[in-house]
Amino acid sequence: GENVEQHPSTLSVQEGDSAVIKCTYSDSASNYFPWYKQELGKRPQLIIDIRSNVGEKKDQRIAVTLNKTAKHFSLHITETQPEDSAVYFCAASINYGQNFVFGPGTRLSVLP
Amino acid sequence: NAGVTQTPKFRVLKTGQSMTLLCAQDMNHEYMYWYRQDPGMGLRLIHYSVGEGTTAKGEVPDGYNVSRLKKQNFLLGLESAAPSQTSVYFCASSTVGRDLKETQYFGPGTRLLVL
């Protein structure tokens, strides 16, 4: 079955700097890759996603890149702000959402 | 729209007791999921359903049963609770993928403590 790894497990950056979180997946049949943000005590919320037929997607300060050959995808956050501090999860899905496998999460701390 | 709701929000059980967690969604989504979240382990899929009357096992199904008798509801049952089932349980729903609407919407979570 699918296995998703995520690195780093914790990340501290200064406000205004960029943050990059990387995930790798094992099943080449995976075709949908969402990223979720989870604040303490709250539910995960989708922040950006990408399909396997696209190499990059951007939404304001957030971007995701996908390398299908290497089977990895990355989340890029630019101009980080304290409110970006949270746990970020990547996930991979086959059949565009029928079955999701999540990475273990990255705790991002943005220091003022 | 209430989105995805979960009942109860918090529960304490004794080992061996049973309980049912209820998930309801009002977005007419076909897919529904149950996850558990443990510290440092992310979200792990317990069971999921691709439509009314259907269920399938996820990554960690042992000790749980599910039912999807109505499209809007997805029930998670623990027949004989064990301390290892202490966790936060999240329900989620999504539409089918072919129309670019795979986004999962999560419920607020149920915190379960098994003593």
GROMACS .gro file of C-alpha atoms in nm:
model
  227
    1GLY     CA    1   0.000   0.000   0.000
    2GLU     CA    2   0.087   0.366  -0.015
    3ASN     CA    3   0.342   0.509   0.227
    4VAL     CA    4   0.395   0.882   0.274
    5GLU     CA    5   0.700   1.025   0.447
    6GLN     CA    6   0.731   1.388   0.550
    7HIS     CA    7   1.032   1.599   0.646
    8PRO     CA    8   1.124   1.778   0.859
    9SER     CA    9   0.915   1.685   1.161
   10THR     CA   10   0.973   2.030   1.312
   11LEU     CA   11   1.072   2.355   1.148
   12SER     CA   12   1.144   2.694   1.298
   13VAL     CA   13   1.183   3.002   1.081
   14GLN     CA   14   1.204   3.374   1.140
   15GLU     CA   15   0.906   3.583   1.043
   16GLY     CA   16   0.940   3.685   0.680
   17ASP     CA   17   1.156   3.389   0.584
   18SER     CA   18   1.045   3.101   0.364
   19ALA     CA   19   0.953   2.752   0.480
   20VAL     CA   20   0.972   2.432   0.277
   21ILE     CA   21   0.822   2.096   0.373
   22LYS     CA   22   0.885   1.789   0.162
   23CYS     CA   23   0.688   1.468   0.124
   24THR     CA   24   0.767   1.148  -0.061
   25TYR     CA   25   0.522   0.879  -0.161
   26SER     CA   26   0.568   0.520  -0.267
   27ASP     CA   27   0.279   0.435  -0.497
   28SER     CA   28   0.320   0.571  -0.848
   29ALA     CA   29  -0.057   0.535  -0.897
   30SER     CA   30  -0.124   0.821  -0.652
   31ASN     CA   31  -0.269   1.113  -0.843
   32TYR     CA   32  -0.392   1.370  -0.591
   33PHE     CA   33  -0.179   1.544  -0.328
   34PRO     CA   34  -0.340   1.780  -0.076
   35TRP     CA   35  -0.179   1.977   0.204
   36TYR     CA   36  -0.359   2.046   0.530
   37LYS     CA   37  -0.296   2.292   0.810
   38GLN     CA   38  -0.400   2.203   1.161
   39GLU     CA   39  -0.392   2.454   1.443
   40LEU     CA   40  -0.381   2.334   1.800
   41GLY     CA   41  -0.708   2.171   1.904
   42LYS     CA   42  -0.873   2.230   1.568
   43ARG     CA   43  -0.961   2.023   1.265
   44PRO     CA   44  -0.732   1.990   0.961
   45GLN     CA   45  -0.811   2.234   0.685
   46LEU     CA   46  -0.706   2.214   0.322
   47ILE     CA   47  -0.467   2.491   0.220
   48ILE     CA   48  -0.359   2.379  -0.127
   49ASP     CA   49  -0.365   2.069  -0.345
   50ILE     CA   50  -0.221   1.945  -0.670
   51ARG     CA   51  -0.310   1.677  -0.921
   52SER     CA   52  -0.064   1.450  -1.094
   53ASN     CA   53  -0.105   1.621  -1.431
   54VAL     CA   54   0.028   1.951  -1.293
   55GLY     CA   55   0.384   2.028  -1.184
   56GLU     CA   56   0.326   2.338  -0.976
   57LYS     CA   57   0.042   2.533  -0.823
   58LYS     CA   58   0.047   2.864  -0.640
   59ASP     CA   59  -0.198   3.046  -0.419
   60GLN     CA   60  -0.068   3.379  -0.286
   61ARG     CA   61   0.212   3.295  -0.039
   62ILE     CA   62   0.167   2.919  -0.070
   63ALA     CA   63   0.288   2.695  -0.351
   64VAL     CA   64   0.314   2.323  -0.408
   65THR     CA   65   0.546   2.147  -0.650
   66LEU     CA   66   0.522   1.788  -0.767
   67ASN     CA   67   0.793   1.567  -0.914
   68LYS     CA   68   0.621   1.249  -1.034
   69THR     CA   69   0.945   1.086  -1.147
   70ALA     CA   70   1.104   1.119  -0.805
   71LYS     CA   71   0.769   1.070  -0.630
   72HIS     CA   72   0.794   1.372  -0.409
   73PHE     CA   73   0.601   1.693  -0.358
   74SER     CA   74   0.678   2.000  -0.154
   75LEU     CA   75   0.497   2.283   0.019
   76HIS     CA   76   0.653   2.628  -0.004
   77ILE     CA   77   0.542   2.914   0.219
   78THR     CA   78   0.695   3.254   0.150
   79GLU     CA   79   0.699   3.562   0.372
   80THR     CA   80   0.599   3.357   0.674
   81GLN     CA   81   0.385   3.514   0.944
   82PRO     CA   82   0.324   3.408   1.307
   83GLU     CA   83  -0.025   3.288   1.211
   84ASP     CA   84   0.137   3.032   0.981
   85SER     CA   85   0.251   2.847   1.294
   86ALA     CA   86   0.069   2.512   1.294
   87VAL     CA   87   0.113   2.146   1.205
   88TYR     CA   88   0.112   2.079   0.832
   89PHE     CA   89   0.017   1.743   0.684
   90CYS     CA   90   0.068   1.617   0.334
   91ALA     CA   91  -0.138   1.335   0.188
   92ALA     CA   92  -0.153   1.118  -0.120
   93SER     CA   93  -0.455   0.962  -0.280
   94ILE     CA   94  -0.527   0.713  -0.553
   95ASN     CA   95  -0.840   0.753  -0.762
   96TYR     CA   96  -0.858   1.124  -0.688
   97GLY     CA   97  -0.978   1.099  -0.333
   98GLN     CA   98  -1.103   0.750  -0.272
   99ASN     CA   99  -0.836   0.661  -0.016
  100PHE     CA  100  -0.601   0.905   0.155
  101VAL     CA  101  -0.268   0.830   0.322
  102PHE     CA  102  -0.126   1.110   0.536
  103GLY     CA  103   0.228   1.198   0.626
  104PRO     CA  104   0.317   1.224   0.999
  105GLY     CA  105   0.311   1.604   0.998
  106THR     CA  106   0.551   1.897   1.033
  107ARG     CA  107   0.526   2.139   1.321
  108LEU     CA  108   0.608   2.484   1.186
  109SER     CA  109   0.696   2.763   1.426
  110VAL     CA  110   0.732   3.116   1.291
  111LEU     CA  111   0.932   3.324   1.533
  112PRO     CA  112   0.857   3.698   1.556
  113ASN     CA  113  -2.469   2.449   0.591
  114ALA     CA  114  -2.330   2.295   0.907
  115GLY     CA  115  -2.070   2.105   0.704
  116VAL     CA  116  -1.942   1.799   0.890
  117THR     CA  117  -2.052   1.748   1.248
  118GLN     CA  118  -1.951   1.485   1.501
  119THR     CA  119  -2.120   1.354   1.812
  120PRO     CA  120  -2.006   1.340   2.091
  121LYS     CA  121  -1.722   1.592   2.129
  122PHE     CA  122  -1.565   1.408   2.423
  123ARG     CA  123  -1.618   1.073   2.589
  124VAL     CA  124  -1.458   0.866   2.863
  125LEU     CA  125  -1.501   0.489   2.846
  126LYS     CA  126  -1.392   0.201   3.063
  127THR     CA  127  -1.209  -0.089   2.903
  128GLY     CA  128  -1.459  -0.329   2.747
  129GLN     CA  129  -1.740  -0.077   2.706
  130SER     CA  130  -1.890  -0.007   2.367
  131MET     CA  131  -1.989   0.315   2.198
  132THR     CA  132  -2.083   0.465   1.863
  133LEU     CA  133  -1.949   0.786   1.716
  134LEU     CA  134  -2.179   0.967   1.477
  135CYS     CA  135  -2.068   1.172   1.179
  136ALA     CA  136  -2.314   1.374   0.975
  137GLN     CA  137  -2.264   1.588   0.666
  138ASP     CA  138  -2.509   1.811   0.483
  139MET     CA  139  -2.307   1.866   0.165
  140ASN     CA  140  -2.443   1.561  -0.023
  141HIS     CA  141  -2.093   1.414  -0.040
  142GLU     CA  142  -2.050   1.061  -0.167
  143TYR     CA  143  -1.733   0.977   0.025
  144MET     CA  144  -1.698   0.967   0.400
  145TYR     CA  145  -1.401   0.871   0.617
  146TRP     CA  146  -1.305   0.797   0.974
  147TYR     CA  147  -0.953   0.879   1.093
  148ARG     CA  148  -0.777   0.859   1.423
  149GLN     CA  149  -0.506   1.104   1.519
  150ASP     CA  150  -0.239   1.017   1.774
  151PRO     CA  151   0.051   1.242   1.877
  152GLY     CA  152   0.333   1.234   1.624
  153MET     CA  153   0.154   0.993   1.392
  154GLY     CA  154  -0.061   1.214   1.178
  155LEU     CA  155  -0.399   1.094   1.060
  156ARG     CA  156  -0.458   0.725   1.001
  157LEU     CA  157  -0.755   0.602   0.804
  158ILE     CA  158  -0.975   0.355   0.991
  159HIS     CA  159  -1.260   0.292   0.748
  160TYR     CA  160  -1.415   0.477   0.461
  161SER     CA  161  -1.724   0.468   0.243
  162VAL     CA  162  -1.766   0.557  -0.122
  163GLY     CA  163  -2.144   0.561  -0.106
  164GLU     CA  164  -2.455   0.472   0.087
  165GLY     CA  165  -2.451   0.108   0.193
  166THR     CA  166  -2.080   0.058   0.119
  167THR     CA  167  -1.780   0.050   0.350
  168ALA     CA  168  -1.413  -0.039   0.313
  169LYS     CA  169  -1.118  -0.091   0.544
  170GLY     CA  170  -0.846   0.164   0.576
  171GLU     CA  171  -0.502   0.142   0.732
  172VAL     CA  172  -0.605   0.060   1.092
  173PRO     CA  173  -0.952  -0.106   1.091
  174ASP     CA  174  -0.907  -0.360   1.372
  175GLY     CA  175  -1.134  -0.307   1.671
  176TYR     CA  176  -1.374  -0.080   1.480
  177ASN     CA  177  -1.686  -0.130   1.273
  178VAL     CA  178  -1.872   0.118   1.056
  179SER     CA  179  -2.206   0.158   0.885
  180ARG     CA  180  -2.339   0.394   0.619
  181LEU     CA  181  -2.712   0.334   0.611
  182LYS     CA  182  -2.786   0.689   0.500
  183LYS     CA  183  -2.577   0.899   0.264
  184GLN     CA  184  -2.539   1.180   0.514
  185ASN     CA  185  -2.435   0.967   0.811
  186PHE     CA  186  -2.131   0.752   0.884
  187LEU     CA  187  -2.115   0.568   1.215
  188LEU     CA  188  -1.802   0.436   1.384
  189GLY     CA  189  -1.849   0.165   1.646
  190LEU     CA  190  -1.620   0.033   1.914
  191GLU     CA  191  -1.757  -0.298   2.039
  192SER     CA  192  -1.509  -0.348   2.323
  193ALA     CA  193  -1.298  -0.041   2.390
  194ALA     CA  194  -0.929  -0.078   2.474
  195PRO     CA  195  -0.683   0.181   2.613
  196SER     CA  196  -0.501   0.169   2.277
  197GLN     CA  197  -0.809   0.327   2.122
  198THR     CA  198  -0.759   0.646   2.322
  199SER     CA  199  -0.726   0.904   2.048
  200VAL     CA  200  -0.888   1.193   1.868
  201TYR     CA  201  -1.125   1.073   1.599
  202PHE     CA  202  -1.196   1.283   1.292
  203CYS     CA  203  -1.464   1.227   1.037
  204ALA     CA  204  -1.434   1.372   0.688
  205SER     CA  205  -1.634   1.381   0.369
  206SER     CA  206  -1.563   1.460   0.005
  207THR     CA  207  -1.718   1.435  -0.337
  208VAL     CA  208  -1.605   1.201  -0.610
  209GLY     CA  209  -1.285   1.298  -0.785
  210ARG     CA  210  -1.377   1.320  -1.149
  211ASP     CA  211  -1.511   1.675  -1.127
  212LEU     CA  212  -1.208   1.822  -0.951
  213LYS     CA  213  -1.375   1.834  -0.612
  214GLU     CA  214  -1.174   1.591  -0.406
  215THR     CA  215  -1.135   1.824  -0.110
  216GLN     CA  216  -1.191   1.658   0.223
  217TYR     CA  217  -1.390   1.852   0.478
  218PHE     CA  218  -1.321   1.749   0.835
  219GLY     CA  219  -1.546   1.745   1.135
  220PRO     CA  220  -1.440   1.906   1.466
  221GLY     CA  221  -1.318   1.577   1.614
  222THR     CA  222  -1.416   1.350   1.903
  223ARG     CA  223  -1.174   1.308   2.188
  224LEU     CA  224  -1.199   0.957   2.333
  225LEU     CA  225  -1.031   0.842   2.650
  226VAL     CA  226  -1.039   0.473   2.739
  227LEU     CA  227  -0.942   0.393   3.096
   0.00000   0.00000   0.00000
